[in-house]
Amino acid sequence: MANPIIPDKSVVTTCAYCGVGCGFKAETHQGRLVRMTPWKEGKANHGHSCIKGRFAFDYYISDDRVTTPLIRASIDDPWTLVSWEKAIQHAASELRRVQAKYGTKSVGAISSSRCTNEEIFLVQKFARAVLGNNNIDNCARICHSPTQFGLSATVGWGAASQHFDSILQADVIMIVGANPTEGHPVFGSLMKRRVRQGAKLIVIDPRRTETVESAHIKADVHLSLRPGTNVAVLDSIAHVIVREKLYNEAFVRARCEWDEFERWTEFVSSDRYAPEVIGPTAGLDPELIRKAARLYASGPNSAIYYGLGVTEHSQGSTGVMCLGNLSLACGMLGREGVGVNPLRGQGNVQGGSCLGSWPHVFSGYRFVTDDEVRGSFEKDWGVTLDAEPGLRLPNMFDAALAGNFRGMFIMGEDPVQSDPNQNHIIEAMRQMECVVIQDLFLNETSKYAHVFLPGSSSLEKDGTFTSAERRVNRVRKVVEPLAGYQDWEIVVMLMNAMGYLATYDHAGQILDEIARLSPAYKGISFELLERIGSAQWPCDEAAPEGTEVLHREKFPRANGRGTFMLTEYVPTAERTNDTFPLLLTTGRILTQYNVGTQTRRTQNNRWHSEDVLEISAHDAHIRGIRDGERVKVSSRFGCTELKAKFSERVGSGIVYTTFHHAETRINVVTSDLSDWATNCPEYKVTAVEVVKVASEQTAKRAAKKKREHVVTA
Amino acid sequence: MLWSELRDLKDDVDFGTPPRAGAEVTLTVDGHTISVPAGSSVMLAAAKAQRNIPKLCATDTLEAWGSCRLCLVEIEGRSGYPASCTTIVAEGMAVTTQSEQLQRLRKGVLELYLSDFPAEDVDGGWSEFHTALAQGGVTTHPYEPVETHLSTPVDVSNPYFLFDPAKCIVCNRCVRACEEIQGTFALTVQGRGFDSKVAAGQDQPFFESDCVSCGACVQTCPTQALIEKSLFEGDYIRG
């Protein structure tokens, strides 16, 4: 029979993939998920979807899903299947043993942007109230920590100033270091709609992405800059705006710190930021920089959307500040159609950021060193909390190698695969005496773990996600947890086993605690979300149903004014030379998601079964590499092998790959440099050399040919 | 303005054409007075007045197209039977959505569609087309088909959804969704008249075309010609 199954139940929930936060109706038949259809009332997607959210959900019933807790004495032993009770007791006693032996601060916790707000909040509570230290970090460290830092410094809050729909009122759209049609497809479609209606498009990206040119879309200006020169180019754009007096003086006088503005104009108008100077540095035609500057300043509504191409640099925070500066100077904040908006990679990076999963701040970015703030948490939680900021994720690994960090609780993260300089991390992980992992699958990191607690997918639990537009969306349980417990319940069990009494009847009570202790979430509750669907923070008495556009009247800074940061361009220490003449930059593709934990377990693999190295035909030719051949990519840090693919998307001198497959091990190659302010790794710039794998002989011939080519060129 | 088109959508209602923002225009639909923003279609006004008009090629996430001829209405002072999806409301307009003549016209349209639809899949189907058949009281057709699309092969190349051309009524919704909503422009209708058919890319299998599998076409298809494979136990067998 060709008649399709009629779903018998439909639950409205939120997509677990990227930061767009699409609403979906999860339809089940006899308790089994049979399809996901986009929810027309989803505020971010309005009934639209992408391949990941709509179709790639089978990972949750993948054969290799772990559904029984596992323990082992050493990482060289095989895993033993145990009961939940035994696993929790073992994890608890081992973490306490490590603390007794090496000190309270010898353990820490990592949460993930894959988890719900409630789980993220609970894990940081676990670190602070149960482990008794502030060693808590999350994966936003390696993607959007510079957003938090850079935007806070200029406009006051490290979050998107707009809602996604705001783009429908933009006249000029500037996309910096982002590729929305691949990374944030539903937003990408919205952006393309607006461009087809006539909005102008500026794209700043080393690659000629689909955002630059696709059906009925062509960027008015594409600045295909050399990786690592963001700050120089953005300063040069500012230079043109200031020199040509294209800034919005009335806005700056009314809303910003004028003295700081004057200091900034003096700084950027320096000749060293003239397009004629920066152009050659960045590999750009100076006129294009001028054109971009004039277009952005002319508006009337210009909106900036940016991604990891801005943040994952040694000057990531500076790059974000540049964007804050530009939008303030041109008065592109505080209304619909304008703004500065980070496009966040994971479903809940914004939640991970704002709910205190950081070693130095509680939820709402309030410092652990602040006695009053800490006091309010101590009162609510009934324990004394540590006033000293804890270790950041990379510092935890460093401390492990230094000998004073020996235990970790990792929820929904795979740092061994996703973090930079893999060999260093593996060495650090080997030093640990107790690593507790809570995840759906065994992964690269669990190779170094002692306890594995089988977690629940977002289809199996209740909670909320906060999307990239600050929207708190409800996650609803669609099917029963395969391993028996929702993730937050597992953390509660662990807290209780370690002697801290935590009692929650349902996830909504954790959200109530978040609301009680976090000003921006004050008005948010399951009841509110049930009633109005979703709400963007800040949500409080003044905005009982949330806030779509930030900064309408003032900026959330002490004096209510926006300010300007001096953003000196400092070239990254990672540079090309004769040995490593190419720049490797990394990114993502539509059909795969992040390190691929979910999508690689679905049919999405049919589209992208392996990561390939995009290389220009020119660079390939002088190395004797043919399209589709396996090549070795090596950097100062390590090497890996993958298949070369000729591409017109990258210019000469640049190679590009994705990081979706563990086998690629591309993070063995990426550098250990990181953002000066936040330690966000510099994934986007690594000097490499690419040689054909075939034979050393061939490689030598190719090198000779290259030398000859350089001589004659 | 696109703004209200997206933000005023409701999950449990299909207004038939996108909501609009504008000054209120008042009209009557089957005697019920209703005010809707200028620029709205008669179909949307009728939906707001709870006088739903049958439709197949119209949905409120896409601009009106006017090809299925099921949404015909009578408008006082106008000749003929205009399609309510492509007719814009006007002040004082008096619309009739139900009459014997309209019933007859709609039945004729549905019978024609039914004559080129797999007969075995009429019972038990649950698409918008099946609903329209039920509402129109159409279970059979008087035609002796000479030529049909019933033996056109099914495209199962995409891992997630299939396309069964035998169930396609060429209403263009998938093509428009690919353009207007997704912005990929991977689909088209090629050929004329009886030969017109939905084609992906350069008339390729979906998987090999520039389709990005966003699902917008599957979501909007009114006949389940484009449908999720996950809704079938085992392989898809037509009929």
Short mmCIF file of C-alpha atoms in Angstrom, two decimals, chain A residues 1-4, chain B residues 118 121 154 156 162-164 166-167 224-225 227 229 232-239:
data_model
loop_
_atom_site.label_atom_id
_atom_site.label_comp_id
_atom_site.label_asym_id
_atom_site.label_seq_id
_atom_site.Cartn_x
_atom_site.Cartn_y
_atom_site.Cartn_z
CA MET A 1 0.00 0.00 0.00
CA ALA A 2 1.24 3.44 -0.78
CA ASN A 3 -0.75 5.15 1.90
CA PRO A 4 1.46 6.99 4.34
CA PRO B 118 -3.82 6.65 -8.77
CA ASP B 121 -4.48 5.85 -3.34
CA VAL B 154 8.75 7.51 -8.91
CA VAL B 156 13.26 7.93 -4.88
CA LEU B 162 10.21 10.83 -2.79
CA PHE B 163 8.42 12.35 -5.73
CA ASP B 164 5.59 10.39 -7.30
CA ALA B 166 1.43 10.19 -10.76
CA LYS B 167 0.05 12.14 -7.81
CA GLN B 224 1.50 13.93 -1.20
CA ALA B 225 3.25 13.58 -4.55
CA ILE B 227 6.32 13.10 0.70
CA LYS B 229 9.95 8.47 3.10
CA PHE B 232 6.22 4.52 4.86
CA GLU B 233 7.07 1.16 6.32
CA GLY B 234 9.53 -0.36 3.89
CA ASP B 235 9.73 0.63 0.25
CA TYR B 236 7.21 2.89 -1.41
CA ILE B 237 4.87 0.98 -3.67
CA ARG B 238 2.40 2.95 -5.68
CA GLY B 239 -1.17 1.70 -5.53
#
